[in-house]
Amino acid sequence: NRIMKRILIALAVLASVQVAGAQNIETAKKNLEAAKAACENVKKAAKVATWINLGNKFIDAYNAPIGNAWVGADVTSLTLAMGNDKPVSTENVVLNGTTYTKQVYKDKNIYINEAGVVDIIEVTNPVCADPLSSALEAFVKAAEVDVKATKLKDIANGIKSVSEKYVTDAYSAYSLGNIESARNLFVAAYNASLTQPYAVADTSALYNAAFTSWSIGDNADAKDYFEKCISLNYFEDGEVYTKLADVMSKLDTTAAGKKAMKSVLEEGFSKFPSNQGILIGLINYYITSGEDTDRLFSLLDDAKKNEPGNASLYYVEGNIYLQLGNAEKAKEAYRKCSEINPEYEWGYIGEGMMYYDQAIEIQDKAQSELDDAKYMELVKEFEVVLKNCLAPFEKAFEITKDESIKMTVAEYLKNANYRFSSQDPSYKEAYDKYNAYLNQ
């Protein structure tokens, strides 16, 4: 029948792939040596096709040890695809808190996650050293030879492939915990992407080069890469500004350095006023520098003029007031946020968190109070403030469509209602409701 025919065709194709896979390594080596030899021939070396072929043969050499495996394959598909290429050993390993099944082959390690899917392929016995850099050199030479520009598309595709493979290796290195190696590979990917005639900047690779440089404490390089991100209008929702300000604060602690960092944060704030990292950086700067904190509200007012209906700006304003110790103004801002957009949960969450945190502070103060009368006053104050968090949290729980936020708010509501569950059946009922939700 038709289904059986499809299965038989698929198996036939798979069988042919397995046979080809078994020959991959030796074929790649022979083809690469032949391509190199062609480039040493004066007449052949004058032809663009000779250098494109060399670049492609280096890419084939890169691919050969990987064989028929691929990231994203499930265990069953991987087993079928690998055919007679069996692992010599298998072990469980933990990488960055994630447990993997590590299959060790003669030329690679394959890491399978707990869902039974290939996450990482690590080549341990490459056909040649640095096949990607060699491939890139070949494509660059091809562009030089192609004086009539007849093969620019083929050359550009080869360069693009090199850049993409560098990115794949960079993510694998990062997953394996080799952060410095990952950084170098992201840099290589970005630089390859700039190579003519492809020349399409891989801004994601650039950001990752910056992030990994920041991660290993290479602040000078991180600063350079983050600044390049900004020049290319790549911001990662404002995180580029947050990280750039951080590395600037480490590189230059002088007054001039701090002012330069402030300028970066203010620029970031003007573009991403809801980014909490930028906001916290600005608040910390103005608090520690002694400069007039009204500048924060001036920046926020500018953002409001550009987006008068953006409720998140009032949430940000509430956070600023809270950090500056003005709870009453913070409450006003959070409520204004909810007034502008009743379906925006963060206004309610901001108010609820404000009261919850205040209650915890009062509770801590009460626990260290030795005077019984003062202790009881603090307990009463604690209960009043804690009850104030319930209404905004309940509204946030009701309207949010984000399950993770809903779970977090439910945890706060469960804890707060538990405090009063023995005093009033309604609190016990609410406690049971949120406890049941969290345990469903």
Coordinates of C-alpha atoms in Angstrom, one line a residue:
N1 CA 0.0 0.0 0.0
R2 CA 1.0 3.7 -0.2
I3 CA 2.1 4.0 3.4
M4 CA 4.3 0.8 3.1
K5 CA 5.9 2.2 -0.1
R6 CA 6.8 5.4 1.8
I7 CA 8.3 3.4 4.6
L8 CA 10.3 1.2 2.2
I9 CA 11.6 4.3 0.3
A10 CA 12.6 6.0 3.5
L11 CA 14.5 2.9 4.7
A12 CA 16.2 2.6 1.3
V13 CA 17.3 6.2 1.5
L14 CA 18.5 5.7 5.1
A15 CA 20.5 2.6 4.1
S16 CA 22.2 4.6 1.3
V17 CA 23.0 7.4 3.8
Q18 CA 24.5 4.9 6.2
V19 CA 26.8 3.4 3.5
A20 CA 27.8 6.9 2.5
G21 CA 28.4 7.8 6.1
A22 CA 30.8 5.0 6.6
Q23 CA 32.9 6.3 3.8
N24 CA 32.7 10.0 4.8
I25 CA 36.0 10.3 6.6
E26 CA 38.3 8.7 3.9
T27 CA 36.4 10.3 1.1
A28 CA 36.7 13.7 2.7
K29 CA 40.4 13.3 3.2
K30 CA 41.0 12.2 -0.4
N31 CA 38.9 14.9 -1.9
L32 CA 40.6 17.5 0.3
E33 CA 44.1 16.4 -0.8
A34 CA 43.0 16.5 -4.5
A35 CA 41.6 20.0 -4.0
K36 CA 44.8 21.2 -2.4
A37 CA 46.8 19.7 -5.2
A38 CA 44.7 21.5 -7.8
C39 CA 45.5 24.8 -6.1
E40 CA 49.2 24.2 -6.5
N41 CA 48.7 23.9 -10.3
V42 CA 49.4 27.3 -11.8
K43 CA 46.7 27.0 -14.5
K44 CA 44.0 25.6 -12.2
A45 CA 44.9 28.1 -9.4
A46 CA 43.9 30.9 -11.8
K47 CA 40.3 29.6 -11.9
V48 CA 37.8 30.7 -9.4
A49 CA 36.1 27.3 -9.4
T50 CA 39.3 25.7 -8.1
W51 CA 39.3 27.8 -4.9
I52 CA 35.5 27.5 -4.4
N53 CA 36.0 23.7 -4.6
L54 CA 38.8 23.9 -2.0
G55 CA 36.6 25.8 0.3
N56 CA 33.8 23.3 -0.1
K57 CA 36.1 20.4 0.5
F58 CA 37.3 22.0 3.8
I59 CA 33.6 22.2 4.8
D60 CA 33.1 18.6 3.8
A61 CA 36.1 17.8 6.0
Y62 CA 34.5 19.7 8.9
N63 CA 31.2 17.8 8.4
A64 CA 32.8 14.3 7.9
P65 CA 33.3 13.3 11.6
I66 CA 29.8 14.4 12.4
G67 CA 28.5 11.9 9.9
N68 CA 24.8 11.4 9.9
A69 CA 24.2 12.8 13.4
W70 CA 22.4 16.2 13.8
V71 CA 21.4 18.4 16.7
G72 CA 17.7 17.9 17.4
A73 CA 17.6 14.3 16.4
D74 CA 15.6 12.0 18.8
V75 CA 17.3 8.8 20.0
T76 CA 15.4 6.5 17.6
S77 CA 16.2 8.6 14.5
L78 CA 19.9 9.0 15.6
T79 CA 20.2 5.2 16.1
L80 CA 18.8 4.5 12.6
A81 CA 20.9 7.3 11.0
M82 CA 24.2 6.2 12.6
G83 CA 23.7 2.6 11.3
N84 CA 26.9 0.6 12.0
D85 CA 28.6 3.6 13.6
K86 CA 28.2 2.6 17.2
P87 CA 29.4 4.4 20.3
V88 CA 32.4 2.8 22.1
S89 CA 31.0 3.9 25.5
T90 CA 28.1 5.6 27.1
E91 CA 28.0 7.6 30.4
N92 CA 25.8 10.1 32.2
V93 CA 27.3 13.6 32.6
V94 CA 26.1 16.9 34.1
L95 CA 26.8 20.1 32.2
N96 CA 25.6 23.4 33.7
G97 CA 23.1 21.6 35.9
T98 CA 21.6 19.6 33.0
T99 CA 22.0 15.8 32.9
Y100 CA 23.1 14.3 29.5
T101 CA 23.7 10.9 28.2
K102 CA 27.1 11.1 26.6
Q103 CA 27.7 8.7 23.7
V104 CA 31.5 8.5 23.0
Y105 CA 32.5 7.6 19.4
K106 CA 35.9 7.3 17.9
D107 CA 35.7 10.8 16.3
K108 CA 33.0 12.6 18.3
N109 CA 30.9 12.8 21.5
I110 CA 27.1 13.1 21.2
Y111 CA 25.2 14.6 24.2
I112 CA 21.5 13.6 24.5
N113 CA 19.3 15.5 26.9
E114 CA 16.8 14.1 29.3
A115 CA 14.0 14.5 26.7
G116 CA 16.0 12.0 24.5
V117 CA 17.1 14.7 21.9
V118 CA 20.6 15.4 20.7
D119 CA 21.8 18.8 22.1
I120 CA 25.5 18.8 21.5
I121 CA 27.9 17.2 18.9
E122 CA 31.5 17.6 19.9
V123 CA 34.1 16.5 17.3
T124 CA 37.1 15.0 19.0
N125 CA 39.0 13.7 15.9
P126 CA 38.7 16.2 13.0
V127 CA 39.9 15.4 9.5
C128 CA 42.2 18.4 9.6
A129 CA 43.1 21.3 11.8
D130 CA 41.0 24.4 11.6
P131 CA 38.9 23.4 8.6
L132 CA 36.6 26.4 8.9
S133 CA 39.4 29.0 8.9
S134 CA 40.9 27.2 5.9
A135 CA 37.6 27.1 4.1
L136 CA 37.2 30.9 4.7
E137 CA 40.7 31.5 3.3
A138 CA 39.9 29.5 0.2
F139 CA 36.7 31.5 -0.4
V140 CA 38.5 34.8 0.1
K141 CA 41.1 33.6 -2.5
A142 CA 38.2 32.7 -4.8
A143 CA 36.9 36.2 -4.6
E144 CA 40.3 37.6 -5.5
V145 CA 40.5 35.4 -8.5
D146 CA 36.9 36.1 -9.6
V147 CA 37.9 39.4 -11.3
K148 CA 34.7 39.2 -13.5
A149 CA 32.5 38.6 -10.5
T150 CA 30.8 35.6 -12.0
K151 CA 30.7 33.4 -8.9
L152 CA 30.1 35.9 -6.2
K153 CA 26.8 34.2 -5.1
D154 CA 28.6 30.8 -4.7
I155 CA 31.4 32.4 -2.8
A156 CA 29.0 34.3 -0.5
N157 CA 27.1 31.1 0.2
G158 CA 30.4 29.4 1.2
I159 CA 31.3 32.2 3.6
K160 CA 27.8 32.2 5.1
S161 CA 28.1 28.5 5.7
V162 CA 31.5 29.0 7.5
S163 CA 30.0 31.7 9.7
E164 CA 27.0 29.5 10.6
K165 CA 29.2 26.5 11.5
Y166 CA 31.3 28.7 13.8
V167 CA 28.1 29.7 15.6
T168 CA 27.1 26.0 16.0
D169 CA 30.5 25.2 17.5
A170 CA 30.3 28.3 19.7
Y171 CA 27.0 27.1 21.2
S172 CA 28.4 23.6 21.8
A173 CA 31.5 25.0 23.5
Y174 CA 29.3 27.2 25.7
S175 CA 27.1 24.2 26.6
L176 CA 30.2 22.2 27.5
G177 CA 31.3 25.0 29.8
N178 CA 34.2 26.2 27.6
I179 CA 33.2 29.9 27.8
E180 CA 36.5 31.3 26.5
S181 CA 36.5 28.9 23.5
A182 CA 32.8 29.9 22.9
R183 CA 33.8 33.6 22.9
N184 CA 36.6 33.0 20.3
L185 CA 34.2 31.0 18.1
F186 CA 31.5 33.7 18.3
V187 CA 34.1 36.3 17.3
A188 CA 35.2 34.1 14.4
A189 CA 31.6 33.7 13.3
Y190 CA 31.1 37.5 13.4
N191 CA 34.3 38.2 11.5
A192 CA 33.5 35.6 8.9
S193 CA 30.0 37.2 8.4
L194 CA 31.7 40.5 7.5
T195 CA 33.9 38.9 4.8
Q196 CA 33.3 40.0 1.2
P197 CA 31.4 39.2 -0.9
Y198 CA 28.9 38.0 1.8
A199 CA 29.3 40.9 4.2
V200 CA 26.1 40.5 6.3
A201 CA 27.0 41.2 9.9
D202 CA 25.8 38.5 12.2
T203 CA 24.8 40.8 15.1
S204 CA 23.6 37.8 17.2
A205 CA 27.1 36.3 17.0
L206 CA 28.5 39.7 17.9
Y207 CA 26.3 40.1 21.0
N208 CA 27.2 36.6 22.1
A209 CA 30.9 37.5 21.6
A210 CA 30.3 40.5 23.9
F211 CA 28.3 38.5 26.4
T212 CA 30.9 35.7 26.7
S213 CA 33.7 38.2 27.0
W214 CA 31.8 39.9 29.8
S215 CA 31.2 36.4 31.4
I216 CA 34.9 35.6 31.6
G217 CA 35.8 39.1 32.8
D218 CA 37.5 40.3 29.5
N219 CA 36.0 43.8 30.0
A220 CA 38.0 45.5 27.3
D221 CA 36.9 43.2 24.6
A222 CA 33.3 43.1 26.0
K223 CA 33.2 46.9 25.8
D224 CA 34.4 46.9 22.2
Y225 CA 31.8 44.3 21.1
F226 CA 28.9 45.9 23.0
E227 CA 29.7 49.2 21.4
K228 CA 29.7 47.6 18.0
C229 CA 26.3 46.1 18.8
I230 CA 25.0 49.6 19.5
S231 CA 26.5 51.0 16.3
L232 CA 24.7 48.2 14.4
N233 CA 21.4 48.9 16.2
Y234 CA 21.4 45.6 18.0
F235 CA 20.2 46.0 21.6
E236 CA 18.9 42.7 22.9
D237 CA 15.9 44.6 24.5
G238 CA 18.3 47.0 26.2
E239 CA 20.6 44.4 27.7
V240 CA 23.5 45.7 25.6
Y241 CA 23.3 49.0 27.5
T242 CA 23.1 47.3 30.9
K243 CA 26.2 45.1 30.2
L244 CA 28.2 47.9 28.5
A245 CA 27.6 50.2 31.6
D246 CA 28.8 47.3 33.8
V247 CA 32.1 46.8 32.0
M248 CA 32.6 50.6 31.8
S249 CA 32.2 50.8 35.5
K250 CA 35.0 48.2 35.9
L251 CA 37.3 49.7 33.4
D252 CA 37.2 53.3 34.5
T253 CA 36.4 54.2 38.1
T254 CA 37.2 57.9 37.7
A255 CA 34.6 60.6 37.8
A256 CA 34.8 60.9 34.0
G257 CA 34.4 57.2 33.7
K258 CA 31.3 57.2 35.8
K259 CA 29.8 60.1 33.8
A260 CA 30.4 58.2 30.6
M261 CA 28.7 55.1 32.1
K262 CA 25.7 57.4 33.1
S263 CA 25.5 58.6 29.5
V264 CA 25.3 55.1 28.2
L265 CA 22.5 54.2 30.7
E266 CA 20.6 57.3 29.9
E267 CA 20.8 56.6 26.2
G268 CA 19.6 53.0 26.9
F269 CA 16.8 54.3 29.1
S270 CA 15.6 56.6 26.4
K271 CA 15.2 53.6 24.1
F272 CA 14.2 50.9 26.6
P273 CA 12.6 52.7 29.6
S274 CA 11.1 49.4 30.9
N275 CA 14.5 47.6 31.1
Q276 CA 15.0 46.9 34.8
G277 CA 18.8 46.5 34.5
I278 CA 19.1 50.0 33.0
L279 CA 16.7 51.4 35.6
I280 CA 18.6 49.9 38.5
G281 CA 21.9 51.1 37.1
L282 CA 20.6 54.7 36.8
I283 CA 19.1 54.6 40.3
N284 CA 22.3 53.3 41.8
Y285 CA 24.3 56.0 39.9
Y286 CA 22.1 58.9 41.1
I287 CA 21.9 57.6 44.7
T288 CA 25.7 57.0 45.0
S289 CA 26.8 60.1 43.0
G290 CA 24.7 62.6 45.0
E291 CA 23.4 64.0 41.8
D292 CA 19.8 65.3 41.6
T293 CA 17.5 62.3 41.3
D294 CA 15.0 64.6 39.5
R295 CA 16.9 63.8 36.4
L296 CA 15.5 60.2 36.5
F297 CA 11.9 61.6 36.5
S298 CA 12.9 64.0 33.7
L299 CA 14.0 61.1 31.6
L300 CA 10.8 59.2 32.4
D301 CA 8.7 62.2 31.5
D302 CA 10.3 62.3 28.1
A303 CA 9.4 58.7 27.6
K304 CA 5.8 59.4 28.7
K305 CA 5.5 62.2 26.1
N306 CA 6.6 59.7 23.4
E307 CA 4.3 57.0 24.7
P308 CA 1.5 58.5 26.8
G309 CA -0.5 55.2 26.8
N310 CA 2.4 53.0 27.9
A311 CA 1.4 51.7 31.3
S312 CA 4.8 50.1 31.9
L313 CA 6.3 53.6 32.2
Y314 CA 4.3 54.2 35.3
Y315 CA 5.4 50.8 36.7
V316 CA 8.9 52.0 36.2
E317 CA 8.1 55.2 37.9
G318 CA 6.8 53.3 40.9
N319 CA 9.9 51.3 41.1
I320 CA 12.1 54.4 41.1
Y321 CA 10.0 56.0 43.9
L322 CA 10.2 52.7 45.8
Q323 CA 14.0 52.6 45.5
L324 CA 14.2 56.2 46.6
G325 CA 12.2 55.3 49.7
N326 CA 8.9 57.1 48.8
A327 CA 6.3 54.4 49.2
E328 CA 3.3 56.7 48.9
K329 CA 4.5 58.1 45.5
A330 CA 5.3 54.5 44.4
K331 CA 1.7 53.4 45.2
E332 CA 0.3 56.4 43.2
A333 CA 2.4 55.4 40.2
Y334 CA 1.5 51.7 40.4
R335 CA -2.2 52.6 40.6
K336 CA -1.8 55.1 37.7
C337 CA -0.3 52.2 35.7
S338 CA -3.3 50.0 36.4
E339 CA -5.6 52.9 35.6
I340 CA -4.1 53.4 32.2
N341 CA -4.2 49.7 31.3
P342 CA -6.3 47.6 33.7
E343 CA -5.2 44.4 31.9
Y344 CA -1.5 45.1 32.6
E345 CA -0.7 43.0 35.6
W346 CA 2.6 44.7 36.6
G347 CA 0.9 47.7 38.2
Y348 CA -1.0 45.4 40.5
I349 CA 2.1 43.2 41.1
G350 CA 4.2 46.3 41.9
E351 CA 1.7 47.5 44.5
G352 CA 1.3 44.0 46.0
M353 CA 5.1 43.4 46.2
M354 CA 5.5 46.8 47.8
Y355 CA 3.1 45.9 50.7
Y356 CA 4.4 42.3 51.0
D357 CA 8.0 43.5 51.3
Q358 CA 7.0 46.2 53.8
A359 CA 5.2 43.5 55.9
I360 CA 8.3 41.3 55.9
E361 CA 10.4 44.2 57.1
I362 CA 7.9 44.9 59.9
Q363 CA 7.9 41.2 60.8
D364 CA 11.7 41.1 61.0
K365 CA 11.6 44.2 63.2
A366 CA 9.0 42.7 65.5
Q367 CA 11.0 39.5 66.0
S368 CA 13.9 41.5 67.4
E369 CA 11.7 43.7 69.6
L370 CA 12.0 42.8 73.3
D371 CA 9.3 45.1 74.6
D372 CA 6.0 43.2 74.6
A373 CA 3.8 46.3 74.1
K374 CA 6.0 47.5 71.2
Y375 CA 6.0 44.0 69.8
M376 CA 2.2 43.8 69.7
E377 CA 2.0 47.1 68.0
L378 CA 4.4 45.9 65.3
V379 CA 2.3 42.7 64.9
K380 CA -0.8 44.7 64.3
E381 CA 1.0 46.9 61.9
F382 CA 2.4 43.8 60.1
E383 CA -1.1 42.4 59.7
V384 CA -2.6 45.6 58.3
V385 CA 0.2 46.0 55.8
L386 CA 0.1 42.3 54.8
K387 CA -3.6 42.5 54.1
N388 CA -3.0 45.4 51.8
C389 CA -1.1 43.2 49.4
L390 CA -4.0 40.8 48.9
A391 CA -6.3 42.9 46.6
P392 CA -3.6 43.9 44.1
F393 CA -2.2 40.4 44.0
E394 CA -5.6 38.9 43.5
K395 CA -6.2 41.2 40.6
A396 CA -2.9 40.3 39.0
F397 CA -3.7 36.6 39.5
E398 CA -7.0 37.2 37.8
I399 CA -5.8 39.0 34.7
T400 CA -2.4 37.6 33.9
K401 CA -2.1 35.2 31.0
D402 CA 1.5 34.3 31.8
E403 CA 1.5 31.0 33.6
S404 CA 4.8 31.5 35.4
I405 CA 3.6 34.9 36.7
K406 CA 0.4 33.4 37.8
M407 CA 2.3 30.7 39.8
T408 CA 4.5 33.3 41.4
V409 CA 1.5 35.5 42.4
A410 CA -0.3 32.5 43.7
E411 CA 2.6 31.7 46.0
Y412 CA 2.5 35.1 47.5
L413 CA -1.3 34.9 48.0
K414 CA -1.0 31.5 49.5
N415 CA 1.5 32.7 52.1
A416 CA -0.3 35.9 52.9
N417 CA -3.7 34.2 53.3
Y418 CA -2.2 31.5 55.5
R419 CA -1.3 34.1 58.1
F420 CA -5.0 34.9 58.6
S421 CA -6.5 31.5 57.8
S422 CA -7.3 30.8 61.5
Q423 CA -8.9 34.2 62.0
D424 CA -11.5 34.1 59.3
P425 CA -13.0 31.3 57.0
S426 CA -12.6 33.6 53.9
Y427 CA -8.8 33.6 54.4
K428 CA -8.8 29.8 54.8
E429 CA -10.8 29.4 51.7
A430 CA -8.4 31.7 49.8
Y431 CA -5.4 29.8 51.1
D432 CA -6.9 26.5 50.0
K433 CA -7.7 27.9 46.6
Y434 CA -4.1 29.1 45.9
N435 CA -2.5 26.1 47.5
A436 CA -4.6 23.8 45.3
Y437 CA -3.6 25.8 42.2
L438 CA 0.0 25.5 43.0
N439 CA -0.3 21.7 43.5
Q440 CA -2.4 20.9 40.5

